[in-house]
PDB file of C-alpha atoms in Angstrom:
ATOM      1  CA  SER Z 277     -12.252 -80.988  70.753  1.00 44.00           C
ATOM      2  CA  GLN Z 278     -13.499 -81.830  67.233  1.00 49.00           C
ATOM      3  CA  GLN Z 279     -16.004 -79.696  65.445  1.00 60.00           C
ATOM      4  CA  GLY Z 280     -17.638 -82.081  62.751  1.00 66.00           C
ATOM      5  CA  GLU Z 281     -19.280 -84.964  63.719  1.00 79.00           C
ATOM      6  CA  GLU Z 282     -19.708 -87.487  60.304  1.00 83.00           C
ATOM      7  CA  ASP Z 283     -22.624 -89.881  60.264  1.00 85.00           C
ATOM      8  CA  PRO Z 284     -23.035 -92.607  59.419  1.00 91.00           C
ATOM      9  CA  GLN Z 285     -19.378 -93.709  61.374  1.00 91.00           C
ATOM     10  CA  ALA Z 286     -19.513 -96.419  59.092  1.00 93.00           C
ATOM     11  CA  LEU Z 287     -21.017 -97.506  55.471  1.00 95.00           C
ATOM     12  CA  SER Z 288     -20.976-100.909  53.332  1.00 95.00           C
ATOM     13  CA  ILE Z 289     -22.786-100.955  49.847  1.00 96.00           C
ATOM     14  CA  GLN Z 290     -22.103-102.613  47.265  1.00 97.00           C
ATOM     15  CA  GLU Z 291     -20.359-102.197  44.449  1.00 97.00           C
ATOM     16  CA  GLY Z 292     -21.964 -99.329  41.920  1.00 97.00           C
ATOM     17  CA  GLU Z 293     -24.092 -97.908  44.578  1.00 97.00           C
ATOM     18  CA  ASN Z 294     -24.322 -94.616  45.709  1.00 97.00           C
ATOM     19  CA  ALA Z 295     -22.594 -94.054  48.908  1.00 97.00           C
ATOM     20  CA  THR Z 296     -24.008 -91.083  50.917  1.00 97.00           C
ATOM     21  CA  MET Z 297     -22.444 -89.339  54.485  1.00 96.00           C
ATOM     22  CA  ASN Z 298     -23.520 -86.978  56.115  1.00 96.00           C
ATOM     23  CA  CYS Z 299     -21.511 -83.726  58.460  1.00 94.00           C
ATOM     24  CA  SER Z 300     -22.699 -81.774  60.990  1.00 93.00           C
ATOM     25  CA  TYR Z 301     -20.628 -78.819  62.136  1.00 91.00           C
ATOM     26  CA  LYS Z 302     -20.543 -76.177  65.451  1.00 88.00           C
ATOM     27  CA  THR Z 303     -19.660 -72.741  64.759  1.00 85.00           C
ATOM     28  CA  SER Z 304     -18.940 -69.967  61.335  1.00 86.00           C
ATOM     29  CA  ILE Z 305     -17.435 -71.537  58.710  1.00 86.00           C
ATOM     30  CA  ASN Z 306     -15.353 -69.996  55.680  1.00 85.00           C
ATOM     31  CA  ASN Z 307     -15.421 -73.175  53.732  1.00 88.00           C
ATOM     32  CA  LEU Z 308     -15.864 -76.808  54.040  1.00 92.00           C
ATOM     33  CA  GLN Z 309     -13.743 -79.636  53.087  1.00 93.00           C
ATOM     34  CA  TRP Z 310     -13.408 -83.199  52.058  1.00 95.00           C
ATOM     35  CA  TYR Z 311     -11.288 -85.723  52.636  1.00 95.00           C
ATOM     36  CA  ARG Z 312     -10.578 -89.561  51.673  1.00 96.00           C
ATOM     37  CA  GLN Z 313      -7.962 -91.155  53.924  1.00 95.00           C
ATOM     38  CA  ASN Z 314      -6.595 -94.758  53.132  1.00 89.00           C
ATOM     39  CA  SER Z 315      -3.371 -96.607  54.571  1.00 76.00           C
ATOM     40  CA  GLY Z 316      -2.122 -96.880  50.898  1.00 65.00           C
ATOM     41  CA  ARG Z 317      -2.154 -92.991  50.227  1.00 69.00           C
ATOM     42  CA  GLY Z 318      -2.644 -91.055  53.165  1.00 81.00           C
ATOM     43  CA  LEU Z 319      -5.275 -87.869  53.616  1.00 92.00           C
ATOM     44  CA  VAL Z 320      -6.456 -87.010  49.863  1.00 92.00           C
ATOM     45  CA  HIS Z 321      -8.071 -83.804  49.659  1.00 92.00           C
ATOM     46  CA  LEU Z 322     -11.715 -84.087  47.476  1.00 95.00           C
ATOM     47  CA  ILE Z 323     -13.632 -81.537  47.254  1.00 94.00           C
ATOM     48  CA  LEU Z 324     -13.929 -77.716  49.086  1.00 92.00           C
ATOM     49  CA  ILE Z 325     -16.971 -75.609  49.131  1.00 93.00           C
ATOM     50  CA  ARG Z 326     -17.027 -72.326  50.038  1.00 91.00           C
ATOM     51  CA  SER Z 327     -19.654 -70.608  52.924  1.00 91.00           C
ATOM     52  CA  ASN Z 328     -21.670 -68.756  50.038  1.00 93.00           C
ATOM     53  CA  GLU Z 329     -21.925 -72.117  47.991  1.00 95.00           C
ATOM     54  CA  ARG Z 330     -24.795 -74.937  48.482  1.00 97.00           C
ATOM     55  CA  GLU Z 331     -23.848 -77.460  45.959  1.00 98.00           C
ATOM     56  CA  LYS Z 332     -20.414 -78.517  44.020  1.00 97.00           C
ATOM     57  CA  HIS Z 333     -19.892 -80.944  41.880  1.00 97.00           C
ATOM     58  CA  SER Z 334     -16.189 -83.107  41.074  1.00 95.00           C
ATOM     59  CA  GLY Z 335     -16.473 -85.995  38.842  1.00 97.00           C
ATOM     60  CA  ARG Z 336     -18.389 -88.528  40.888  1.00 97.00           C
ATOM     61  CA  LEU Z 337     -18.786 -86.378  44.002  1.00 98.00           C
ATOM     62  CA  ARG Z 338     -21.518 -84.046  44.814  1.00 98.00           C
ATOM     63  CA  VAL Z 339     -20.769 -82.184  48.191  1.00 98.00           C
ATOM     64  CA  THR Z 340     -23.873 -79.770  49.586  1.00 98.00           C
ATOM     65  CA  LEU Z 341     -23.515 -77.405  51.886  1.00 97.00           C
ATOM     66  CA  ASP Z 342     -26.580 -76.164  54.012  1.00 97.00           C
ATOM     67  CA  THR Z 343     -25.417 -73.062  56.193  1.00 95.00           C
ATOM     68  CA  SER Z 344     -28.732 -72.917  58.304  1.00 95.00           C
ATOM     69  CA  LYS Z 345     -28.410 -76.505  59.650  1.00 95.00           C
ATOM     70  CA  LYS Z 346     -24.255 -76.181  59.628  1.00 94.00           C
ATOM     71  CA  SER Z 347     -24.512 -79.350  57.904  1.00 95.00           C
ATOM     72  CA  SER Z 348     -22.405 -80.810  54.688  1.00 96.00           C
ATOM     73  CA  SER Z 349     -23.255 -83.925  52.375  1.00 97.00           C
ATOM     74  CA  LEU Z 350     -20.824 -85.952  50.098  1.00 97.00           C
ATOM     75  CA  LEU Z 351     -22.481 -88.453  47.783  1.00 98.00           C
ATOM     76  CA  ILE Z 352     -20.352 -90.905  45.723  1.00 98.00           C
ATOM     77  CA  THR Z 353     -22.641 -92.627  42.319  1.00 98.00           C
ATOM     78  CA  ALA Z 354     -21.474 -95.332  40.636  1.00 97.00           C
ATOM     79  CA  SER Z 355     -18.731 -96.251  43.861  1.00 97.00           C
ATOM     80  CA  ARG Z 356     -15.296 -98.565  43.161  1.00 96.00           C
ATOM     81  CA  ALA Z 357     -13.675-101.380  45.469  1.00 95.00           C
ATOM     82  CA  ALA Z 358     -11.108 -98.596  45.391  1.00 94.00           C
ATOM     83  CA  ASP Z 359     -13.808 -95.618  47.022  1.00 96.00           C
ATOM     84  CA  THR Z 360     -13.659 -98.044  50.294  1.00 96.00           C
ATOM     85  CA  ALA Z 361     -11.355 -95.551  52.706  1.00 96.00           C
ATOM     86  CA  SER Z 362     -12.611 -93.274  55.372  1.00 96.00           C
ATOM     87  CA  TYR Z 363     -13.875 -89.864  54.609  1.00 96.00           C
ATOM     88  CA  PHE Z 364     -13.457 -86.860  56.856  1.00 95.00           C
ATOM     89  CA  CYS Z 365     -14.796 -83.507  56.811  1.00 94.00           C
ATOM     90  CA  ALA Z 366     -13.241 -80.847  57.534  1.00 93.00           C
ATOM     91  CA  THR Z 367     -14.320 -77.176  58.443  1.00 90.00           C
ATOM     92  CA  ASP Z 368     -12.055 -73.814  57.948  1.00 81.00           C
ATOM     93  CA  LEU Z 369     -12.960 -71.966  60.859  1.00 69.00           C
ATOM     94  CA  ASP Z 370     -14.378 -67.915  60.359  1.00 58.00           C
ATOM     95  CA  LEU Z 371     -12.057 -66.681  62.852  1.00 52.00           C
ATOM     96  CA  TYR Z 372     -14.016 -63.233  62.526  1.00 48.00           C
ATOM     97  CA  SER Z 373     -17.028 -65.095  64.247  1.00 44.00           C
ATOM     98  CA  GLY Z 374     -15.185 -66.553  67.138  1.00 42.00           C
ATOM     99  CA  GLY Z 375     -13.670 -69.353  65.444  1.00 41.00           C
ATOM    100  CA  GLY Z 376     -10.376 -70.921  66.700  1.00 43.00           C
ATOM    101  CA  ALA Z 377      -7.304 -72.160  65.181  1.00 47.00           C
ATOM    102  CA  ASP Z 378      -5.992 -71.264  61.921  1.00 64.00           C
ATOM    103  CA  GLY Z 379      -5.944 -75.075  60.990  1.00 81.00           C
ATOM    104  CA  LEU Z 380      -8.891 -77.628  59.637  1.00 87.00           C
ATOM    105  CA  THR Z 381     -10.657 -79.023  62.187  1.00 88.00           C
ATOM    106  CA  PHE Z 382     -11.881 -82.532  60.939  1.00 91.00           C
ATOM    107  CA  GLY Z 383     -14.730 -84.909  62.292  1.00 89.00           C
ATOM    108  CA  LYS Z 384     -14.258 -88.361  63.524  1.00 90.00           C
ATOM    109  CA  GLY Z 385     -14.742 -89.763  59.606  1.00 93.00           C
ATOM    110  CA  THR Z 386     -17.262 -92.170  58.059  1.00 94.00           C
ATOM    111  CA  HIS Z 387     -15.516 -95.808  56.862  1.00 95.00           C
ATOM    112  CA  LEU Z 388     -17.140 -96.816  53.446  1.00 96.00           C
ATOM    113  CA  ILE Z 389     -16.249-100.027  52.765  1.00 96.00           C
ATOM    114  CA  ILE Z 390     -17.633-101.099  49.148  1.00 96.00           C
ATOM    115  CA  GLN Z 391     -18.594-105.015  48.699  1.00 95.00           C
ATOM    116  CA  PRO Z 392     -17.415-106.170  44.654  1.00 90.00           C
TER     117      PRO Z 392
ATOM    118  CA  ASP K 832       7.854 -86.681  43.894  1.00 54.00           C
ATOM    119  CA  THR K 833       6.879 -83.091  44.520  1.00 73.00           C
ATOM    120  CA  GLY K 834       4.251 -83.861  46.940  1.00 92.00           C
ATOM    121  CA  VAL K 835       4.904 -83.112  50.971  1.00 95.00           C
ATOM    122  CA  SER K 836       7.243 -85.618  52.873  1.00 96.00           C
ATOM    123  CA  GLN K 837       7.784 -86.443  55.812  1.00 97.00           C
ATOM    124  CA  ASP K 838      10.752 -88.604  58.179  1.00 97.00           C
ATOM    125  CA  PRO K 839      11.117 -90.675  59.452  1.00 97.00           C
ATOM    126  CA  ARG K 840       7.757 -92.677  58.583  1.00 96.00           C
ATOM    127  CA  HIS K 841       7.388 -94.778  61.669  1.00 97.00           C
ATOM    128  CA  LYS K 842       9.274 -93.680  64.947  1.00 98.00           C
ATOM    129  CA  ILE K 843       9.766 -96.313  68.068  1.00 98.00           C
ATOM    130  CA  THR K 844      11.059 -94.828  71.493  1.00 98.00           C
ATOM    131  CA  LYS K 845      10.602 -95.690  75.152  1.00 98.00           C
ATOM    132  CA  ARG K 846       9.196 -93.728  77.407  1.00 97.00           C
ATOM    133  CA  GLY K 847      10.877 -90.838  78.440  1.00 97.00           C
ATOM    134  CA  GLN K 848      13.375 -90.423  75.142  1.00 98.00           C
ATOM    135  CA  ASN K 849      13.125 -87.112  73.017  1.00 98.00           C
ATOM    136  CA  VAL K 850      12.087 -87.419  69.241  1.00 98.00           C
ATOM    137  CA  THR K 851      12.278 -84.905  66.282  1.00 98.00           C
ATOM    138  CA  PHE K 852      10.375 -85.401  63.310  1.00 98.00           C
ATOM    139  CA  ARG K 853      10.635 -83.390  60.072  1.00 98.00           C
ATOM    140  CA  CYS K 854       8.400 -82.284  57.251  1.00 98.00           C
ATOM    141  CA  ASP K 855       9.619 -81.082  54.042  1.00 97.00           C
ATOM    142  CA  PRO K 856       6.519 -78.646  52.199  1.00 96.00           C
ATOM    143  CA  ILE K 857       5.750 -78.190  48.600  1.00 94.00           C
ATOM    144  CA  SER K 858       8.194 -76.019  47.896  1.00 91.00           C
ATOM    145  CA  GLU K 859       6.528 -73.174  47.089  1.00 88.00           C
ATOM    146  CA  HIS K 860       3.475 -73.590  49.635  1.00 92.00           C
ATOM    147  CA  ASN K 861       3.804 -70.555  52.140  1.00 91.00           C
ATOM    148  CA  ARG K 862       1.937 -72.254  55.009  1.00 92.00           C
ATOM    149  CA  LEU K 863       2.554 -75.168  57.376  1.00 94.00           C
ATOM    150  CA  TYR K 864       0.364 -77.236  59.426  1.00 94.00           C
ATOM    151  CA  TRP K 865       1.013 -80.044  61.865  1.00 96.00           C
ATOM    152  CA  TYR K 866      -1.405 -82.125  62.992  1.00 96.00           C
ATOM    153  CA  ARG K 867      -2.133 -85.199  64.822  1.00 96.00           C
ATOM    154  CA  GLN K 868      -4.323 -88.349  64.738  1.00 95.00           C
ATOM    155  CA  THR K 869      -5.033 -91.343  66.785  1.00 94.00           C
ATOM    156  CA  LEU K 870      -6.863 -94.198  65.942  1.00 89.00           C
ATOM    157  CA  GLY K 871     -10.194 -93.783  64.783  1.00 88.00           C
ATOM    158  CA  GLN K 872     -10.149 -90.142  65.326  1.00 91.00           C
ATOM    159  CA  GLY K 873      -9.875 -87.085  62.246  1.00 92.00           C
ATOM    160  CA  PRO K 874      -7.041 -85.130  62.495  1.00 94.00           C
ATOM    161  CA  GLU K 875      -6.018 -82.634  65.070  1.00 92.00           C
ATOM    162  CA  PHE K 876      -4.748 -79.484  64.609  1.00 92.00           C
ATOM    163  CA  LEU K 877      -1.549 -78.427  66.076  1.00 93.00           C
ATOM    164  CA  THR K 878       0.332 -75.576  65.080  1.00 93.00           C
ATOM    165  CA  TYR K 879       0.938 -73.552  61.524  1.00 90.00           C
ATOM    166  CA  PHE K 880       3.363 -71.689  60.582  1.00 93.00           C
ATOM    167  CA  GLN K 881       3.263 -68.682  57.371  1.00 90.00           C
ATOM    168  CA  ASN K 882       6.720 -68.941  56.286  1.00 90.00           C
ATOM    169  CA  GLU K 883       9.239 -68.551  59.684  1.00 90.00           C
ATOM    170  CA  ALA K 884       6.975 -67.498  61.479  1.00 90.00           C
ATOM    171  CA  GLN K 885       4.692 -69.425  63.905  1.00 90.00           C
ATOM    172  CA  LEU K 886       1.098 -67.825  64.045  1.00 86.00           C
ATOM    173  CA  GLU K 887      -1.319 -70.323  65.647  1.00 82.00           C
ATOM    174  CA  LYS K 888      -0.971 -72.943  68.135  1.00 83.00           C
ATOM    175  CA  SER K 889      -3.818 -75.318  69.830  1.00 84.00           C
ATOM    176  CA  ARG K 890      -3.813 -76.006  73.313  1.00 81.00           C
ATOM    177  CA  LEU K 891      -3.197 -79.394  72.455  1.00 80.00           C
ATOM    178  CA  LEU K 892       0.749 -78.587  72.240  1.00 84.00           C
ATOM    179  CA  SER K 893       1.641 -79.114  75.218  1.00 88.00           C
ATOM    180  CA  ASP K 894       5.322 -77.601  76.811  1.00 92.00           C
ATOM    181  CA  ARG K 895       7.008 -80.799  76.131  1.00 96.00           C
ATOM    182  CA  PHE K 896       5.758 -79.834  72.031  1.00 96.00           C
ATOM    183  CA  SER K 897       7.927 -77.185  70.354  1.00 95.00           C
ATOM    184  CA  ALA K 898       7.882 -76.988  66.165  1.00 96.00           C
ATOM    185  CA  GLU K 899      10.174 -74.671  64.144  1.00 95.00           C
ATOM    186  CA  ARG K 900      10.510 -73.735  60.560  1.00 96.00           C
ATOM    187  CA  PRO K 901      13.800 -71.709  60.368  1.00 91.00           C
ATOM    188  CA  LYS K 902      14.420 -70.797  57.192  1.00 87.00           C
ATOM    189  CA  GLY K 903      10.360 -71.063  55.951  1.00 86.00           C
ATOM    190  CA  SER K 904      11.269 -73.892  54.141  1.00 91.00           C
ATOM    191  CA  PHE K 905      10.709 -77.789  56.051  1.00 96.00           C
ATOM    192  CA  SER K 906       9.775 -78.045  60.057  1.00 97.00           C
ATOM    193  CA  THR K 907      10.925 -79.899  62.625  1.00 98.00           C
ATOM    194  CA  LEU K 908       8.001 -81.093  65.232  1.00 98.00           C
ATOM    195  CA  GLU K 909       9.952 -82.087  68.587  1.00 97.00           C
ATOM    196  CA  ILE K 910       8.641 -84.247  71.254  1.00 97.00           C
ATOM    197  CA  GLN K 911      10.282 -83.822  74.894  1.00 97.00           C
ATOM    198  CA  ARG K 912       9.983 -86.821  77.868  1.00 97.00           C
ATOM    199  CA  THR K 913       7.517 -88.618  75.093  1.00 98.00           C
ATOM    200  CA  GLU K 914       4.431 -90.295  77.277  1.00 97.00           C
ATOM    201  CA  GLN K 915       2.892 -92.999  76.080  1.00 96.00           C
ATOM    202  CA  GLY K 916      -0.386 -90.392  75.264  1.00 95.00           C
ATOM    203  CA  ASP K 917       1.793 -88.995  72.624  1.00 97.00           C
ATOM    204  CA  SER K 918       1.600 -92.127  70.308  1.00 97.00           C
ATOM    205  CA  ALA K 919       0.162 -91.075  67.616  1.00 96.00           C
ATOM    206  CA  MET K 920       0.116 -90.568  63.494  1.00 96.00           C
ATOM    207  CA  TYR K 921       1.898 -86.700  63.404  1.00 97.00           C
ATOM    208  CA  LEU K 922       0.692 -85.509  60.035  1.00 97.00           C
ATOM    209  CA  CYS K 923       2.384 -82.335  58.175  1.00 97.00           C
ATOM    210  CA  ALA K 924       0.304 -80.114  55.556  1.00 95.00           C
ATOM    211  CA  SER K 925       1.222 -77.177  53.445  1.00 94.00           C
ATOM    212  CA  SER K 926      -0.517 -74.704  51.278  1.00 91.00           C
ATOM    213  CA  PHE K 927       0.450 -71.420  49.219  1.00 86.00           C
ATOM    214  CA  GLY K 928      -2.041 -69.886  52.410  1.00 74.00           C
ATOM    215  CA  GLN K 929      -3.917 -67.200  49.862  1.00 70.00           C
ATOM    216  CA  GLY K 930      -7.527 -66.402  49.178  1.00 66.00           C
ATOM    217  CA  ASP K 931     -10.597 -68.538  50.718  1.00 61.00           C
ATOM    218  CA  GLU K 932     -10.107 -71.849  48.970  1.00 68.00           C
ATOM    219  CA  ASP K 933      -6.868 -72.786  50.521  1.00 78.00           C
ATOM    220  CA  GLU K 934      -6.527 -76.465  50.005  1.00 84.00           C
ATOM    221  CA  GLN K 935      -4.061 -78.435  52.164  1.00 89.00           C
ATOM    222  CA  PHE K 936      -1.854 -81.348  50.995  1.00 91.00           C
ATOM    223  CA  PHE K 937      -0.982 -83.534  53.712  1.00 94.00           C
ATOM    224  CA  GLY K 938       1.955 -85.547  53.856  1.00 95.00           C
ATOM    225  CA  PRO K 939       2.264 -89.683  54.634  1.00 94.00           C
ATOM    226  CA  GLY K 940       3.385 -89.096  58.147  1.00 95.00           C
ATOM    227  CA  THR K 941       5.046 -90.152  60.755  1.00 97.00           C
ATOM    228  CA  ARG K 942       3.532 -93.022  63.162  1.00 96.00           C
ATOM    229  CA  LEU K 943       5.382 -92.769  66.467  1.00 98.00           C
ATOM    230  CA  THR K 944       4.999 -95.496  69.299  1.00 98.00           C
ATOM    231  CA  VAL K 945       5.839 -94.671  72.848  1.00 98.00           C
ATOM    232  CA  LEU K 946       6.878 -97.857  75.006  1.00 96.00           C
TER     233      LEU K 946
END
């Protein structure tokens, strides 16, 4: 079963606008990661935020993490056509709190379309 | 190219046949992971290796699935007696396997179609 759930499932915006995607998860985590996937380049790691961090930035990306609500958000500012892709959150479970396997647990993803 | 590579990229087989996929991780990475991804879903963890030791297997990994990493470098994933439900993209990833920020680098995947 998948731990994370991204919201919305699909998002279409105009180029230049900001895109916000949310992720919720169920169990304690060590860190949460966001990945992008498109047909051309496969799964690409975007950013990692640790469980003791609340916000992290990388270029046009801003990630927040609220461990009390078990949720994270990914903000892409000034979107570009090349940002069109599926975005997944993935959690690295805290095994000492009853987490599962040591691989990442992915959500179903948000499909983002940037209209030119 | 020093990224994760997978071979073949596509495999079409008939139900009941055996298939084997190969993954070559980034050379200095200790950990190697296998995931499966079906259409419209995120990747699902199957198993991972720390060097040559297989340390964790998901419940998704039935007895028909076996993975090896004999020398701690490349890995193979074999599916015996394939079923139509095995049709999916099989992804390999590798990482250093240290610390709290252990980024996994993914390969392009092997797309399996079972007829």
